[in-house]
Amino acid sequence: MSKVCASTVEENLPRPGAISLREAFWFWLKLGFISFGGPAGQISIMHQELVERRRWISERRFLHALNYCMLLPGPEAQQLATYIGWLMHRTWGGVIAGGLFVLPSLFILIALSWMYIAFGEVPVVAGLFYGIKPAVTAIVVQAAHRIGSRALKNNWLWAMAAASFTAIFAFNVPFPLIVLGAALIGYVGGRLAPEKFRTGGHSAARKSFGPALIDDDTPSPEHARFSGLKLALLALIGAALWALPMGILTTLFGWEGTLTQMGWFFTKAALLTFGGAYAVLPYVYQGAVGHYGWLTPTQMIDGLALGETTPGPLIMVVAFVGFVGAYVLQVFGANQVFLAGAVAATLVTWFTFLPSFLFILAGGPLVESTHNELKFTAPLTGITAAVVGVILNLACFFGYHVLWPKGFSGSLDWPSALIAMAAAIALFRFKRGVIEVLIACAVAGLAVHLLR
């Protein structure tokens, strides 16, 4: 009876009123400071805020946009924010949403990178990291559960998630092959068994959260309709935004200059790697450490820890790579090492994220035109199911390195295990916020670290 009453109340909720660009600005700024937990955690936060709480967009439209972002190279959570901002407030809305998702993390990482490289290891910071790492593991598990519970609607999709987990965990199958396989299965399955590959219907979304500003049946706005002229203009603007800074760097430092090579390397990282930050990191590690020698393996690992514990996309670790490389190599001379690091961090962030904005602004109109066509949505539904398995693999990866830091041949790190368990209970049982859990676990980790 209570469920029926709750459903009736939610169905009778009024549709949210129009959202101004100013109101959206402050929301995206807030999101930039609270988007912890890697892409899975960030997508979970956006779903909770935009679909469940504010009802700016329906779950079906949210998942359709997410499916597209999962298909692209680059950070899917930042691309999803860009997409929703663009859908609500045109090009500037997308630029603001995507930019504010990144900028707080950039400024924080510049400051932390300077503290790290200038002052070395600090016991207090090490203790905080000790507690945060198991908390991040629990956050990723929670995010996998939240996304999976909504995306895996039947045994077919569950089987696809299990198959993708097995493929990447047991056989180390490259993520692009998993995406292509899932899209192919979704395409064929959408023709042979269409009812298995339909996204959640309009009634289900209303039953869960109430009517949304951009609902299942809301027509796409004028700016979200495909135009060949707009696409050509966007391609020219994008090419100019890449070529202008690259041309300046080549003129000032030559093609072999450190900053020029950083720009070129991270452009390739943005275009050639799929699967979000966790798929990009091995490529970045191989190039930045092995090929260019911009930083040491230990510094790369420490940078990853900083990236995990700051808001924004995990791929923002590229800002740490750029800062440390330019700082240590003194590209502006011995007296301007901080300036060199800050400029390099900003440049690599620009070259890493520029393609993401272009992909969304160029592809968004096509995606909007297909949100009710099964032949397009079925492959993307299959991709989402497969990605749930990939996220679960990521949770296992984190758990292994946090709980058994010396491998299975070593002993279980019991304090980390207890912190991870406490974080999971706080998230799943008591529904505590990500920030609260991270702060509490950081304090616990500091206490354990200092008492050892």
mmCIF file of N, CA and C in Angstrom, residues 23 31 46 67 121 124 147-148 168 177 216 267 273 278 283 288 292 297 308 332 354 366 369 372 377 384 434:
data_model
loop_
_atom_site.group_PDB
_atom_site.id
_atom_site.type_symbol
_atom_site.label_atom_id
_atom_site.label_comp_id
_atom_site.label_asym_id
_atom_site.label_seq_id
_atom_site.Cartn_x
_atom_site.Cartn_y
_atom_site.Cartn_z
ATOM 1 N N GLU A 23 21.472 29.603 -12.828
ATOM 2 C CA GLU A 23 21.219 28.543 -11.859
ATOM 3 C C GLU A 23 22.008 27.286 -12.210
ATOM 4 N N LEU A 31 29.129 20.802 -8.594
ATOM 5 C CA LEU A 31 29.462 19.439 -9.018
ATOM 6 C C LEU A 31 30.963 19.286 -9.229
ATOM 7 N N MET A 46 25.758 12.446 -10.481
ATOM 8 C CA MET A 46 24.940 13.172 -11.448
ATOM 9 C C MET A 46 23.549 12.561 -11.560
ATOM 10 N N ASN A 67 25.060 6.302 -22.625
ATOM 11 C CA ASN A 67 25.481 5.276 -23.587
ATOM 12 C C ASN A 67 26.392 5.866 -24.657
ATOM 13 N N GLU A 121 57.557 13.972 0.588
ATOM 14 C CA GLU A 121 56.532 13.225 1.308
ATOM 15 C C GLU A 121 56.298 13.819 2.689
ATOM 16 N N VAL A 124 51.612 13.158 7.346
ATOM 17 C CA VAL A 124 50.180 13.421 7.504
ATOM 18 C C VAL A 124 49.435 13.136 6.205
ATOM 19 N N ILE A 147 24.389 1.793 -10.950
ATOM 20 C CA ILE A 147 24.213 1.797 -12.402
ATOM 21 C C ILE A 147 23.688 0.447 -12.884
ATOM 22 N N GLY A 148 24.237 -0.633 -12.336
ATOM 23 C CA GLY A 148 23.808 -1.957 -12.744
ATOM 24 C C GLY A 148 22.356 -2.234 -12.412
ATOM 25 N N ILE A 168 37.511 -9.011 -19.453
ATOM 26 C CA ILE A 168 38.566 -8.083 -19.076
ATOM 27 C C ILE A 168 39.335 -8.569 -17.856
ATOM 28 N N LEU A 177 37.477 -3.671 -27.822
ATOM 29 C CA LEU A 177 36.883 -4.894 -28.360
ATOM 30 C C LEU A 177 35.621 -5.266 -27.591
ATOM 31 N N ASP A 216 10.915 11.883 -21.179
ATOM 32 C CA ASP A 216 11.053 10.928 -22.278
ATOM 33 C C ASP A 216 10.448 11.450 -23.575
ATOM 34 N N THR A 267 47.172 14.888 -27.009
ATOM 35 C CA THR A 267 46.172 14.875 -28.076
ATOM 36 C C THR A 267 45.922 13.441 -28.529
ATOM 37 N N THR A 273 42.462 6.456 -27.155
ATOM 38 C CA THR A 273 42.166 5.556 -26.044
ATOM 39 C C THR A 273 40.687 5.617 -25.702
ATOM 40 N N TYR A 278 40.482 4.968 -16.848
ATOM 41 C CA TYR A 278 41.164 3.740 -16.467
ATOM 42 C C TYR A 278 41.762 3.024 -17.672
ATOM 43 N N TYR A 283 48.377 3.869 -21.114
ATOM 44 C CA TYR A 283 48.991 4.567 -22.242
ATOM 45 C C TYR A 283 49.797 5.767 -21.753
ATOM 46 N N ALA A 288 54.656 8.745 -20.696
ATOM 47 C CA ALA A 288 55.242 9.767 -19.828
ATOM 48 C C ALA A 288 56.436 9.250 -19.051
ATOM 49 N N TYR A 292 59.189 9.284 -22.652
ATOM 50 C CA TYR A 292 59.675 10.656 -22.502
ATOM 51 C C TYR A 292 60.474 10.881 -21.213
ATOM 52 N N PRO A 297 58.453 6.188 -12.167
ATOM 53 C CA PRO A 297 57.305 5.326 -11.852
ATOM 54 C C PRO A 297 56.678 5.648 -10.500
ATOM 55 N N GLU A 308 42.984 10.314 -7.579
ATOM 56 C CA GLU A 308 41.876 9.565 -6.991
ATOM 57 C C GLU A 308 41.224 10.320 -5.837
ATOM 58 N N PHE A 332 61.280 26.617 -18.237
ATOM 59 C CA PHE A 332 61.369 28.075 -18.249
ATOM 60 C C PHE A 332 62.577 28.593 -17.474
ATOM 61 N N LEU A 354 39.874 19.015 -25.075
ATOM 62 C CA LEU A 354 39.296 19.656 -26.250
ATOM 63 C C LEU A 354 38.516 18.674 -27.125
ATOM 64 N N LEU A 366 22.919 14.152 -33.433
ATOM 65 C CA LEU A 366 22.620 12.818 -33.972
ATOM 66 C C LEU A 366 22.061 11.917 -32.879
ATOM 67 N N SER A 369 18.488 12.661 -32.034
ATOM 68 C CA SER A 369 17.527 12.246 -33.064
ATOM 69 C C SER A 369 17.244 10.754 -33.018
ATOM 70 N N ASN A 372 14.532 7.534 -29.551
ATOM 71 C CA ASN A 372 13.340 6.697 -29.572
ATOM 72 C C ASN A 372 13.413 5.612 -30.638
ATOM 73 N N THR A 377 19.289 2.577 -30.264
ATOM 74 C CA THR A 377 19.404 2.469 -28.809
ATOM 75 C C THR A 377 19.825 1.079 -28.355
ATOM 76 N N THR A 384 26.141 -0.290 -22.402
ATOM 77 C CA THR A 384 25.987 0.053 -20.989
ATOM 78 C C THR A 384 26.061 -1.194 -20.123
ATOM 79 N N VAL A 434 29.114 10.933 -0.359
ATOM 80 C CA VAL A 434 30.492 10.578 -0.723
ATOM 81 C C VAL A 434 31.504 11.422 0.064
#
